[in-house]
Coordinates of C-alpha atoms (C1' of nucleotides) in Angstrom, one line a residue:
Chain A
M1 CA 53.8 -96.3 55.1
D2 CA 55.7 -96.5 58.4
S3 CA 55.0 -97.1 62.1
S4 CA 54.5 -93.4 62.8
S5 CA 51.1 -93.5 61.2
N6 CA 49.4 -92.5 64.5
Q7 CA 50.9 -89.1 64.0
P8 CA 48.6 -86.4 62.7
K9 CA 48.4 -86.6 58.9
E10 CA 50.6 -84.2 57.0
S11 CA 48.6 -81.7 55.0
S12 CA 48.9 -82.4 51.2
Q13 CA 50.3 -78.8 51.1
S14 CA 53.5 -79.9 52.9
P15 CA 55.4 -83.0 52.0
S16 CA 56.6 -85.0 55.0
Q17 CA 60.2 -85.9 55.7
E18 CA 61.3 -82.4 55.4
G19 CA 62.6 -79.9 57.9
S20 CA 60.3 -77.1 59.1
S21 CA 62.5 -74.5 57.5
Q22 CA 62.1 -76.0 54.1
Q23 CA 58.4 -76.3 54.6
E24 CA 58.2 -72.6 55.5
L25 CA 60.1 -71.6 52.4
R26 CA 57.7 -73.7 50.4
A27 CA 54.6 -72.3 52.1
I28 CA 55.8 -68.8 51.4
R29 CA 56.2 -69.6 47.7
I30 CA 52.8 -71.4 47.5
D31 CA 51.3 -68.2 49.0
K32 CA 53.0 -66.2 46.2
V33 CA 51.2 -68.4 43.7
S34 CA 47.9 -67.3 45.2
Q35 CA 49.0 -63.7 45.3
L36 CA 49.9 -63.8 41.6
R37 CA 46.4 -65.0 40.8
E38 CA 45.0 -62.2 42.9
H39 CA 46.9 -59.8 40.7
G40 CA 45.4 -61.4 37.6
V41 CA 48.7 -63.1 36.7
N42 CA 48.5 -66.7 35.6
P43 CA 51.5 -68.4 37.4
Y44 CA 51.5 -71.2 34.8
P45 CA 50.6 -69.9 31.4
T46 CA 50.6 -72.1 28.3
S47 CA 53.3 -70.6 26.0
F48 CA 55.7 -67.8 25.3
D49 CA 57.1 -66.9 21.9
V50 CA 60.9 -67.1 22.1
T51 CA 62.9 -65.3 19.4
H52 CA 66.4 -65.7 20.8
H53 CA 68.5 -68.0 22.9
T54 CA 71.0 -66.3 25.2
Q55 CA 73.9 -67.9 23.5
A56 CA 72.8 -66.4 20.1
I57 CA 72.7 -62.9 21.7
H58 CA 76.2 -63.4 23.2
E59 CA 77.5 -64.5 19.9
A60 CA 75.9 -61.6 18.0
G61 CA 77.2 -59.3 20.7
D62 CA 77.6 -55.6 19.8
S63 CA 76.0 -56.2 16.4
M64 CA 72.7 -56.4 18.2
I65 CA 73.1 -53.0 19.9
A66 CA 71.5 -50.1 18.0
E67 CA 72.1 -46.3 18.3
P68 CA 70.2 -45.2 20.2
V69 CA 69.9 -48.5 22.1
E70 CA 66.2 -48.3 22.7
E71 CA 65.6 -48.6 18.9
G72 CA 67.4 -51.9 18.8
Q73 CA 65.9 -55.1 17.6
R74 CA 63.3 -56.6 20.1
V75 CA 64.4 -59.9 21.5
R76 CA 62.2 -62.3 23.4
I77 CA 64.0 -64.7 25.7
A78 CA 62.8 -67.1 28.4
G79 CA 64.4 -69.1 31.1
R80 CA 65.1 -69.4 34.8
V81 CA 65.9 -66.6 37.2
M82 CA 69.3 -67.4 38.7
T83 CA 70.2 -64.3 40.6
R84 CA 68.5 -61.0 41.5
R85 CA 70.0 -57.6 42.3
I86 CA 67.3 -55.1 43.2
M87 CA 67.9 -51.4 43.5
G88 CA 64.7 -49.8 44.4
K89 CA 63.0 -48.8 41.2
A90 CA 65.2 -51.0 38.9
A91 CA 66.9 -54.4 39.0
F92 CA 69.2 -56.8 37.3
F93 CA 68.7 -60.5 37.2
N94 CA 70.5 -63.4 35.4
L95 CA 68.3 -65.4 33.1
Q96 CA 69.4 -69.0 32.3
D97 CA 68.0 -70.8 29.2
A98 CA 69.1 -74.0 27.6
T99 CA 72.1 -72.3 26.0
G100 CA 73.5 -70.2 28.7
V101 CA 73.0 -67.2 30.9
L102 CA 72.3 -63.5 30.1
Q103 CA 71.7 -60.5 32.3
V104 CA 68.4 -58.7 32.2
Y105 CA 67.8 -55.1 33.3
I106 CA 64.3 -54.2 34.3
R107 CA 62.9 -50.8 35.5
R108 CA 59.6 -49.9 37.2
D109 CA 58.9 -47.1 34.8
D110 CA 59.1 -49.4 31.7
L111 CA 56.4 -51.8 32.9
P112 CA 52.7 -51.5 33.4
E113 CA 51.5 -49.9 36.7
G114 CA 52.4 -52.0 39.7
Q115 CA 54.0 -54.9 37.7
F116 CA 57.5 -54.1 38.9
N117 CA 56.8 -53.7 42.6
E118 CA 54.0 -56.3 43.0
V119 CA 54.9 -59.0 40.5
F120 CA 58.6 -58.7 39.9
K121 CA 60.0 -57.5 43.2
K122 CA 57.5 -59.2 45.6
L123 CA 56.4 -62.3 43.8
T124 CA 59.3 -63.4 41.6
D125 CA 62.0 -65.5 43.1
I126 CA 65.3 -67.1 42.1
G127 CA 64.3 -70.3 40.4
D128 CA 61.2 -69.0 38.7
I129 CA 60.9 -69.3 34.9
V130 CA 60.1 -66.1 33.2
G131 CA 59.9 -64.5 29.8
I132 CA 61.0 -61.0 28.8
E133 CA 61.0 -58.9 25.7
G134 CA 63.5 -56.0 25.3
F135 CA 66.5 -54.6 23.5
V136 CA 70.2 -55.4 23.9
F137 CA 72.7 -52.9 25.4
R138 CA 75.9 -52.9 27.4
T139 CA 76.0 -51.7 31.0
K140 CA 78.6 -49.2 32.3
M141 CA 80.6 -52.2 33.4
G142 CA 80.5 -53.6 29.8
E143 CA 78.2 -56.5 30.3
L144 CA 75.9 -57.5 27.5
T145 CA 72.4 -57.1 28.9
V146 CA 68.8 -57.1 27.7
H147 CA 66.8 -54.1 28.8
A148 CA 63.3 -55.5 29.4
L149 CA 60.2 -53.7 28.3
H150 CA 57.9 -56.6 28.9
F151 CA 57.9 -59.2 31.7
E152 CA 55.9 -62.4 32.1
M153 CA 55.8 -65.1 34.8
L154 CA 56.0 -68.4 32.9
S155 CA 56.3 -70.9 35.8
K156 CA 56.4 -70.1 39.5
A157 CA 58.7 -72.4 41.4
V158 CA 57.6 -73.4 44.8
R159 CA 60.9 -75.0 45.9
T160 CA 64.1 -73.0 46.3
I161 CA 67.0 -74.0 44.1
P162 CA 70.4 -74.2 45.7
I163 CA 72.2 -71.0 44.8
A164 CA 75.8 -71.1 43.7
K165 CA 77.5 -67.7 43.3
E166 CA 80.2 -67.4 40.7
V167 CA 82.8 -64.7 41.0
E168 CA 85.3 -63.8 38.3
Q169 CA 88.5 -62.7 39.9
E170 CA 91.0 -60.2 38.4
D171 CA 93.1 -62.9 36.9
G172 CA 90.0 -64.1 35.0
Q173 CA 89.7 -67.3 37.1
K174 CA 86.1 -68.1 38.1
V175 CA 85.4 -69.1 41.6
V176 CA 82.1 -70.7 42.6
Y177 CA 80.9 -70.3 46.1
D178 CA 78.4 -72.7 47.7
A179 CA 78.2 -75.0 44.7
F180 CA 75.6 -77.7 44.9
S181 CA 78.1 -80.5 45.4
D182 CA 76.5 -83.2 47.6
K183 CA 76.8 -86.2 45.4
E184 CA 73.8 -88.0 46.9
L185 CA 71.5 -85.0 46.3
R186 CA 73.0 -84.4 42.8
Y187 CA 72.3 -88.0 41.8
R188 CA 68.8 -88.3 43.4
Q189 CA 67.7 -84.9 42.1
R190 CA 69.5 -84.7 38.8
Y191 CA 67.1 -82.0 37.6
V192 CA 68.5 -79.7 40.3
D193 CA 72.0 -80.7 39.5
L194 CA 71.4 -79.8 35.8
I195 CA 69.9 -76.4 36.7
V196 CA 72.7 -75.2 38.8
N197 CA 75.8 -77.0 37.5
P198 CA 76.6 -76.1 33.9
D199 CA 79.4 -78.6 33.7
V200 CA 76.9 -81.4 34.2
R201 CA 74.8 -80.3 31.3
E202 CA 78.0 -80.3 29.2
V203 CA 79.0 -83.8 30.2
F204 CA 75.6 -85.1 29.0
R205 CA 75.7 -83.1 25.8
K206 CA 79.1 -84.7 25.0
R207 CA 77.7 -88.1 25.7
T208 CA 74.9 -87.6 23.3
Q209 CA 77.2 -86.1 20.7
M210 CA 79.4 -89.2 21.1
V211 CA 76.5 -91.5 20.3
Q212 CA 75.5 -89.3 17.4
V213 CA 79.0 -89.5 15.9
M214 CA 79.1 -93.3 16.2
R215 CA 75.6 -93.6 14.7
E216 CA 76.5 -91.4 11.8
F217 CA 79.8 -93.3 11.3
M218 CA 77.9 -96.6 11.0
N219 CA 75.1 -95.1 8.9
Q220 CA 77.5 -93.8 6.4
R221 CA 78.7 -97.3 5.9
E222 CA 75.1 -98.4 5.4
Y223 CA 74.9 -100.6 8.4
L224 CA 71.3 -100.9 9.6
E225 CA 70.3 -99.7 13.0
V226 CA 67.9 -102.3 14.5
E227 CA 66.1 -103.1 17.7
T228 CA 66.1 -106.5 19.3
P229 CA 64.3 -107.9 22.4
I230 CA 65.1 -106.7 25.8
L231 CA 62.9 -109.4 27.3
Q232 CA 64.5 -112.7 26.4
P233 CA 63.4 -116.2 27.2
V234 CA 67.0 -117.4 27.0
Y235 CA 69.7 -114.9 27.8
G236 CA 73.1 -115.0 26.3
G237 CA 76.0 -113.2 24.5
A238 CA 77.9 -112.5 27.6
S239 CA 79.0 -114.0 31.0
A240 CA 76.8 -112.4 33.6
R241 CA 74.0 -113.0 36.0
P242 CA 70.7 -111.7 34.7
F243 CA 67.6 -110.0 36.1
V244 CA 64.5 -112.2 35.9
T245 CA 61.0 -111.0 35.3
H246 CA 57.7 -112.6 34.6
H247 CA 55.1 -112.3 31.8
N248 CA 51.6 -112.9 33.3
T249 CA 49.7 -113.9 30.2
L250 CA 52.3 -116.2 28.9
N251 CA 53.0 -117.3 32.4
M252 CA 56.7 -117.5 31.8
D253 CA 59.9 -116.1 33.2
L254 CA 61.8 -113.8 31.0
Y255 CA 65.3 -112.3 31.4
L256 CA 66.4 -108.8 30.8
R257 CA 69.1 -109.0 28.2
I258 CA 72.7 -109.1 29.3
A259 CA 73.7 -108.6 25.6
N260 CA 72.1 -108.5 22.2
E261 CA 74.8 -110.4 20.4
L262 CA 72.9 -113.6 19.6
Y263 CA 69.9 -111.7 18.1
L264 CA 72.1 -109.4 16.0
K265 CA 73.9 -112.5 14.6
R266 CA 70.5 -114.0 13.7
L267 CA 70.0 -110.9 11.6
I268 CA 73.3 -111.5 9.8
V269 CA 72.0 -115.0 9.1
G270 CA 68.9 -113.4 7.7
G271 CA 71.0 -111.6 5.1
F272 CA 71.8 -108.1 6.4
D273 CA 75.4 -107.2 5.8
G274 CA 75.8 -104.9 8.7
V275 CA 73.5 -104.4 11.8
Y276 CA 74.1 -102.4 14.9
E277 CA 72.1 -101.5 18.1
F278 CA 72.7 -99.1 20.9
S279 CA 71.5 -101.4 23.6
K280 CA 70.6 -100.9 27.3
D281 CA 71.9 -104.1 28.9
F282 CA 71.2 -105.4 32.4
R283 CA 73.5 -107.3 34.7
N284 CA 72.5 -108.4 38.1
E285 CA 75.8 -107.7 39.8
G286 CA 77.4 -105.3 42.2
L287 CA 77.5 -101.5 41.8
S288 CA 80.7 -99.5 41.7
R289 CA 82.3 -96.5 40.2
F290 CA 82.5 -98.5 37.0
H291 CA 79.3 -100.6 37.2
N292 CA 75.6 -99.7 37.1
P293 CA 73.0 -102.5 36.8
E294 CA 71.8 -101.1 33.5
F295 CA 74.4 -99.7 31.1
T296 CA 74.7 -99.1 27.4
Q297 CA 76.7 -100.8 24.8
V298 CA 76.7 -100.5 21.0
E299 CA 77.1 -103.8 19.2
L300 CA 77.9 -104.0 15.6
Y301 CA 78.1 -107.1 13.3
V302 CA 79.5 -106.9 9.7
A303 CA 79.4 -109.8 7.3
Y304 CA 82.5 -111.0 5.4
K305 CA 84.9 -109.2 7.8
D306 CA 87.2 -110.5 10.5
Y307 CA 88.6 -109.1 13.7
N308 CA 91.6 -107.5 11.9
W309 CA 89.2 -105.4 9.9
M310 CA 87.2 -104.6 13.0
M311 CA 90.3 -103.3 14.8
E312 CA 90.8 -100.8 12.0
F313 CA 87.1 -99.9 12.1
T314 CA 87.2 -99.4 15.9
E315 CA 90.2 -97.2 16.0
E316 CA 88.9 -95.1 13.2
M317 CA 85.4 -94.7 14.8
I318 CA 86.7 -93.8 18.2
E319 CA 89.4 -91.4 16.8
A320 CA 86.5 -89.7 15.0
V321 CA 84.6 -89.5 18.3
A322 CA 87.6 -87.8 20.1
I323 CA 88.0 -85.4 17.2
A324 CA 84.3 -84.5 17.2
L325 CA 84.3 -83.9 21.0
H326 CA 87.6 -82.3 21.5
G327 CA 88.8 -81.1 18.1
S328 CA 91.7 -83.4 18.3
P329 CA 92.4 -87.1 18.9
K330 CA 94.3 -86.1 22.0
V331 CA 92.0 -86.0 25.1
Q332 CA 93.1 -84.3 28.3
T333 CA 92.2 -86.4 31.4
K334 CA 93.3 -86.6 35.0
A335 CA 95.4 -89.6 34.0
G336 CA 97.2 -87.4 31.4
V337 CA 96.7 -86.9 27.7
I338 CA 95.1 -89.9 26.0
D339 CA 95.9 -90.0 22.3
F340 CA 93.4 -91.8 20.1
T341 CA 95.4 -91.2 16.9
R342 CA 95.4 -94.5 14.9
P343 CA 96.8 -96.9 14.5
W344 CA 96.7 -98.1 18.1
T345 CA 99.3 -100.5 19.5
R346 CA 98.4 -104.2 19.0
I347 CA 99.7 -106.9 21.3
P348 CA 98.7 -110.5 21.5
M349 CA 97.6 -111.3 25.1
L350 CA 100.2 -114.0 25.6
S351 CA 103.0 -111.7 24.4
A352 CA 101.8 -109.0 26.7
I353 CA 101.9 -111.5 29.6
A354 CA 105.3 -112.8 28.5
E355 CA 106.7 -109.3 28.5
A356 CA 105.3 -108.5 31.9
V357 CA 106.6 -111.7 33.6
G358 CA 109.7 -112.1 31.6
Q359 CA 108.9 -115.7 30.6
D360 CA 107.1 -117.4 27.8
V361 CA 103.9 -118.7 29.3
S362 CA 102.6 -120.4 26.2
T363 CA 104.9 -123.4 26.7
M364 CA 104.4 -123.6 30.5
D365 CA 102.3 -126.4 32.0
D366 CA 99.3 -125.5 34.2
A367 CA 101.1 -126.1 37.5
A368 CA 104.0 -123.9 36.5
L369 CA 101.6 -121.2 35.3
A370 CA 99.8 -121.2 38.6
A371 CA 103.0 -121.0 40.5
L372 CA 104.1 -118.1 38.4
A373 CA 100.9 -116.3 39.1
K374 CA 101.3 -116.8 42.9
S375 CA 104.9 -115.5 42.7
K376 CA 103.6 -112.3 41.1
G377 CA 101.1 -111.8 43.8
V378 CA 98.1 -112.8 41.7
S379 CA 95.6 -114.8 43.6
V380 CA 94.5 -118.1 41.9
E381 CA 92.1 -120.7 43.1
A382 CA 93.0 -124.4 42.9
D383 CA 90.2 -125.2 40.4
D384 CA 90.9 -122.1 38.1
S385 CA 91.3 -123.1 34.5
R386 CA 94.4 -122.2 32.6
A387 CA 92.5 -119.5 30.8
T388 CA 91.3 -118.0 34.1
V389 CA 94.8 -117.8 35.4
L390 CA 96.0 -116.1 32.2
D391 CA 93.1 -113.6 32.4
E392 CA 94.0 -112.9 36.1
L393 CA 97.6 -112.3 35.2
F394 CA 96.6 -109.9 32.4
G395 CA 94.0 -108.1 34.5
E396 CA 96.4 -107.7 37.5
L397 CA 99.7 -107.0 35.8
I398 CA 99.0 -105.3 32.5
E399 CA 95.5 -103.9 32.1
P400 CA 95.7 -101.1 34.8
G401 CA 98.9 -99.8 33.1
L402 CA 97.4 -99.5 29.6
I403 CA 96.4 -95.8 29.6
Q404 CA 96.8 -95.2 25.9
P405 CA 94.3 -97.1 23.7
T406 CA 95.7 -100.5 23.0
F407 CA 94.4 -103.7 21.3
I408 CA 95.0 -106.9 23.2
T409 CA 94.5 -109.8 20.8
D410 CA 94.1 -113.6 20.6
Y411 CA 92.4 -114.8 23.8
P412 CA 92.2 -118.3 25.2
V413 CA 89.2 -120.2 23.7
E414 CA 87.7 -121.1 27.1
M415 CA 86.9 -117.5 27.8
S416 CA 85.3 -116.8 24.5
P417 CA 82.6 -119.3 23.6
L418 CA 81.2 -117.2 20.7
A419 CA 84.5 -116.5 19.0
K420 CA 86.1 -118.2 16.1
R421 CA 89.3 -120.2 16.7
H422 CA 92.6 -118.8 15.6
P423 CA 93.7 -120.6 12.4
D424 CA 97.3 -120.9 13.7
N425 CA 96.4 -122.0 17.2
P426 CA 93.1 -123.7 18.1
A427 CA 93.6 -122.9 21.8
L428 CA 93.1 -119.3 21.0
V429 CA 90.4 -117.3 19.3
E430 CA 90.4 -114.3 17.0
R431 CA 89.4 -111.8 19.6
F432 CA 90.5 -108.4 20.7
E433 CA 89.7 -106.0 23.5
A434 CA 90.5 -102.3 23.3
I435 CA 91.9 -101.1 26.6
C436 CA 92.1 -97.5 27.5
N437 CA 92.8 -95.7 30.8
G438 CA 93.2 -99.1 32.4
K439 CA 89.8 -100.3 31.4
E440 CA 88.2 -102.3 28.6
I441 CA 86.3 -100.0 26.3
A442 CA 85.6 -102.5 23.4
N443 CA 85.5 -106.2 22.8
A444 CA 85.3 -107.9 19.5
F445 CA 85.9 -111.1 17.6
S446 CA 85.6 -113.0 14.4
E447 CA 82.3 -114.6 15.1
L448 CA 82.1 -118.3 15.4
N449 CA 79.8 -119.5 12.6
D450 CA 80.6 -123.3 12.7
P451 CA 77.3 -124.6 14.2
L452 CA 78.8 -127.8 15.5
D453 CA 81.7 -126.1 17.2
Q454 CA 79.3 -123.6 18.6
R455 CA 77.2 -126.4 20.1
E456 CA 80.3 -127.9 21.7
R457 CA 81.2 -124.5 23.2
F458 CA 77.7 -124.1 24.7
E459 CA 78.0 -127.6 26.1
E460 CA 81.2 -126.7 27.7
Q461 CA 79.4 -123.7 29.2
V462 CA 76.8 -126.0 30.6
R463 CA 79.5 -128.1 32.2
Q464 CA 81.0 -124.9 33.8
R465 CA 77.6 -124.0 35.1
A466 CA 77.2 -127.4 36.6
A467 CA 80.6 -126.9 38.2
G468 CA 79.3 -123.7 39.9
N469 CA 79.9 -120.9 37.4
E470 CA 76.8 -118.8 37.7
E471 CA 77.8 -116.6 34.9
A472 CA 78.2 -119.4 32.3
M473 CA 76.0 -119.3 29.3
Q474 CA 72.9 -121.3 28.5
I475 CA 72.4 -123.3 25.3
D476 CA 70.4 -121.2 22.9
E477 CA 68.8 -123.8 20.6
D478 CA 67.2 -121.3 18.3
F479 CA 70.5 -119.5 17.8
L480 CA 72.2 -122.8 16.9
R481 CA 69.4 -123.5 14.5
A482 CA 70.0 -120.1 12.9
L483 CA 73.8 -120.9 12.6
E484 CA 72.9 -124.2 11.0
Y485 CA 71.2 -122.3 8.1
G486 CA 74.6 -120.7 7.5
M487 CA 76.0 -117.4 8.8
P488 CA 78.7 -115.7 6.6
P489 CA 82.1 -115.0 8.1
T490 CA 81.3 -112.0 10.4
A491 CA 83.1 -109.6 12.6
G492 CA 81.4 -108.4 15.8
L493 CA 82.1 -105.5 18.1
G494 CA 80.8 -104.2 21.4
V495 CA 81.7 -100.8 22.7
G496 CA 80.9 -99.7 26.3
I497 CA 79.2 -96.4 25.9
D498 CA 79.4 -95.4 29.5
R499 CA 83.0 -96.3 29.9
L500 CA 83.9 -94.4 26.7
A501 CA 81.8 -91.4 27.9
M502 CA 83.8 -91.4 31.2
I503 CA 87.0 -91.1 29.3
M504 CA 85.7 -88.5 26.8
T505 CA 84.3 -86.4 29.6
D506 CA 87.0 -87.1 32.1
S507 CA 84.5 -88.4 34.7
E508 CA 85.6 -90.5 37.6
S509 CA 82.4 -92.4 38.1
I510 CA 79.9 -94.0 35.8
R511 CA 77.2 -92.2 37.9
D512 CA 78.5 -88.9 36.4
V513 CA 77.7 -90.0 32.9
L514 CA 74.3 -91.5 33.7
F515 CA 71.4 -89.1 34.2
F516 CA 69.8 -91.3 36.8
P517 CA 72.3 -93.8 38.3
Q518 CA 70.8 -96.6 40.4
M519 CA 70.4 -95.7 44.0
R520 CA 68.9 -97.2 47.1
P521 CA 65.4 -95.8 48.0
E522 CA 65.5 -92.6 49.9
Chain B
rG1 C1' 79.6 -108.8 50.7
rA2 C1' 84.2 -106.3 53.7
rA3 C1' 87.2 -102.0 55.2
rC4 C1' 87.8 -96.8 55.6
rC5 C1' 85.6 -91.8 55.4
rG6 C1' 81.2 -88.8 55.8
rG7 C1' 75.7 -87.2 57.2
rU8 C1' 74.8 -80.2 61.6
rA9 C1' 69.4 -74.5 58.7
rG10 C1' 66.8 -74.9 51.7
rC11 C1' 72.6 -74.8 49.8
rU12 C1' 77.9 -74.6 51.3
rC13 C1' 80.3 -75.3 55.9
rA14 C1' 82.3 -74.1 61.3
rG15 C1' 81.3 -76.2 66.1
rC16 C1' 87.9 -77.0 70.7
rU17 C1' 88.8 -81.2 76.2
rG18 C1' 81.1 -83.4 76.7
rG19 C1' 78.3 -77.7 79.3
rU20 C1' 71.4 -76.1 76.3
rA21 C1' 73.9 -74.9 68.2
rG22 C1' 76.8 -70.7 64.7
rA23 C1' 78.5 -68.1 59.8
rG24 C1' 77.8 -66.9 54.6
rC25 C1' 74.2 -67.4 50.9
rA26 C1' 68.8 -68.2 50.3
rA27 C1' 64.1 -66.5 52.7
rC28 C1' 61.2 -62.4 55.3
rU29 C1' 60.7 -56.6 56.4
rG30 C1' 62.4 -51.8 54.9
rG31 C1' 65.9 -48.5 51.8
rC32 C1' 68.3 -47.9 47.1
rU33 C1' 66.8 -46.3 38.7
rU34 C1' 73.5 -49.4 35.2
rU35 C1' 74.1 -53.8 39.5
rU36 C1' 77.1 -58.2 39.1
rA37 C1' 79.2 -63.0 45.5
rA38 C1' 75.2 -55.8 44.4
rC39 C1' 75.0 -52.9 48.8
rC40 C1' 72.9 -50.9 53.8
rA41 C1' 69.7 -51.9 58.2
rG42 C1' 66.7 -55.5 60.7
rU43 C1' 64.2 -60.5 61.3
rU44 C1' 63.2 -65.6 60.8
rG45 C1' 64.9 -70.4 60.2
rG46 C1' 67.6 -76.8 63.5
rU47 C1' 64.3 -84.2 65.3
rC48 C1' 72.7 -82.1 64.7
rG49 C1' 70.9 -89.3 59.6
rU50 C1' 67.7 -92.9 62.9
rG51 C1' 67.2 -95.7 67.5
rG52 C1' 69.4 -97.2 72.0
rG53 C1' 73.2 -96.5 75.8
rU54 C1' 77.0 -93.9 79.2
rU55 C1' 76.7 -89.2 81.9
rC56 C1' 74.2 -84.4 86.4
rG57 C1' 74.6 -83.0 81.1
rA58 C1' 75.8 -85.7 74.3
rG59 C1' 76.3 -82.5 67.7
rC60 C1' 80.8 -84.4 70.3
rC61 C1' 81.9 -90.7 73.9
rC62 C1' 79.9 -96.2 73.1
rC63 C1' 76.5 -99.8 70.4
rA64 C1' 73.2 -101.0 66.4
rC65 C1' 71.0 -99.6 62.0
rC66 C1' 70.0 -96.3 57.5
rC67 C1' 72.0 -93.4 53.4
rG68 C1' 76.2 -91.7 50.5
rG69 C1' 81.4 -91.7 48.8
rU70 C1' 86.0 -94.3 48.1
rU71 C1' 88.9 -98.8 48.1
rC72 C1' 88.7 -104.2 47.7
rA73 C1' 86.1 -108.6 45.7
rC74 C1' 82.9 -109.7 40.9
rC75 C1' 82.3 -107.6 36.3
rA76 C1' 81.6 -104.1 31.2

RNA sequence: GAACCGGUAGCUCAGCUGGUAGAGCAACUGGCUUUUAACCAGUUGGUCGUGGGUUCGAGCCCCACCCGGUUCACCA
């Protein structure tokens, strides 16, 4: 492992690389596992019949309390012990299950001989998973509580969980003390983060709900959810550097997909009218608050439609997401309220730039355009194409200011090798991006289905690659062959699920909407 | 890849001008049958990210490296 291998070997009972204090805490808990067995208690039994979740009991509230209370309905709940308050012959503890937290009251005299003192008081810790059966009542202080008549250890934890204490102040504000907040530990040990930070669980529930709403939205329109290859012999559909892997038996390199666009369009050629896929894509680029090497997009292709139709589809679907998650198309974020109410503003890219710089750039020659960019503080390289300069201008001057969802339309053809040319201006394509909170959340176009034009566009990409653009596309001969069989006019859409989840959950980093963000090894 | 900020007990954090490291919670022992940051009394717990250096003496100063965060560059 490392150069310290001449040290005495650590016992398998105590993981290395940990402080002695933590090892002591762990050793004490492991000893408790043995003690439980000595008391005839299985620390890891196989099952427990749960009748109620804590949330259901909270919702039922006083209707679950009988008169007298001990004759109330028996409830069986299971979960993790989060706090303990022991008072000699009785105790309270908070039990957390998948739905919430509920207080439990437990007394020595309600349990079999010795169970309270030996098993509960001495051998049960915060973090253990237990099951109880009892009846519901309210304490003197009015807190809904289950009075336990039966107690079972369900899983003994041998590591301590970081305890946060929550206090409700007189004004009703909740203050959390000692919250588990170290971002590195939270990302590396997400399971602990999820145990102790309820807000984190809520973020991921919202993310899942968001995907479900979108899936249902597309299913209702009878688009087919499909699966296409992640391991691709030729990568394409986006401008990015790929991950490379190797298949031993075939003895060939394969690429992890950077997009699934070209496969989904093959399926449109095959005769499906609408296909979509929630797709993990992989791009071998830097990491940041907005970039993880693997990320999720949904891509959708619909035959006989164009990008105008797709704009309406997009704003309708995302408005539906906002309403499902927040009960309203208006979403509160740190950047202010974002209002997804359709229709969203639509601005052609060149008009947006003209408005920002106060001049019409469409009639400007390349040199004048480059000079303009420099005068606006936008850095341009000598060999940048006209399209690149326009993209830079847009990205620097306009995009960051677009907080409310906005469609930017009609991009230069050089940047969009898979999009159909605009009928009014062959230098542009029928493409839009949806910008929200200063970031692209969706990208779509009327798909190029002219196989000869598509071949020329690929060949231009090859020239760009030869000129040093590592992100330029490869020629996909099989895709061209598919187009030659004829693809109907088609509208295509990609929505960045992580980016949208960040907005919908008001998260500042993509790591906060990924369970397991990419990290360097510990 | 660059700049800035950070890394001290299991968790959250103090630690002054360099003088042998502290609190709360957790844990351990005892007490307490409606508590709720439960409480009361006592106890334990540290490779101060790692490795060098300066110094009589380093958590603190210097250098290198590791990990994380943020910003920038690239991108979705």
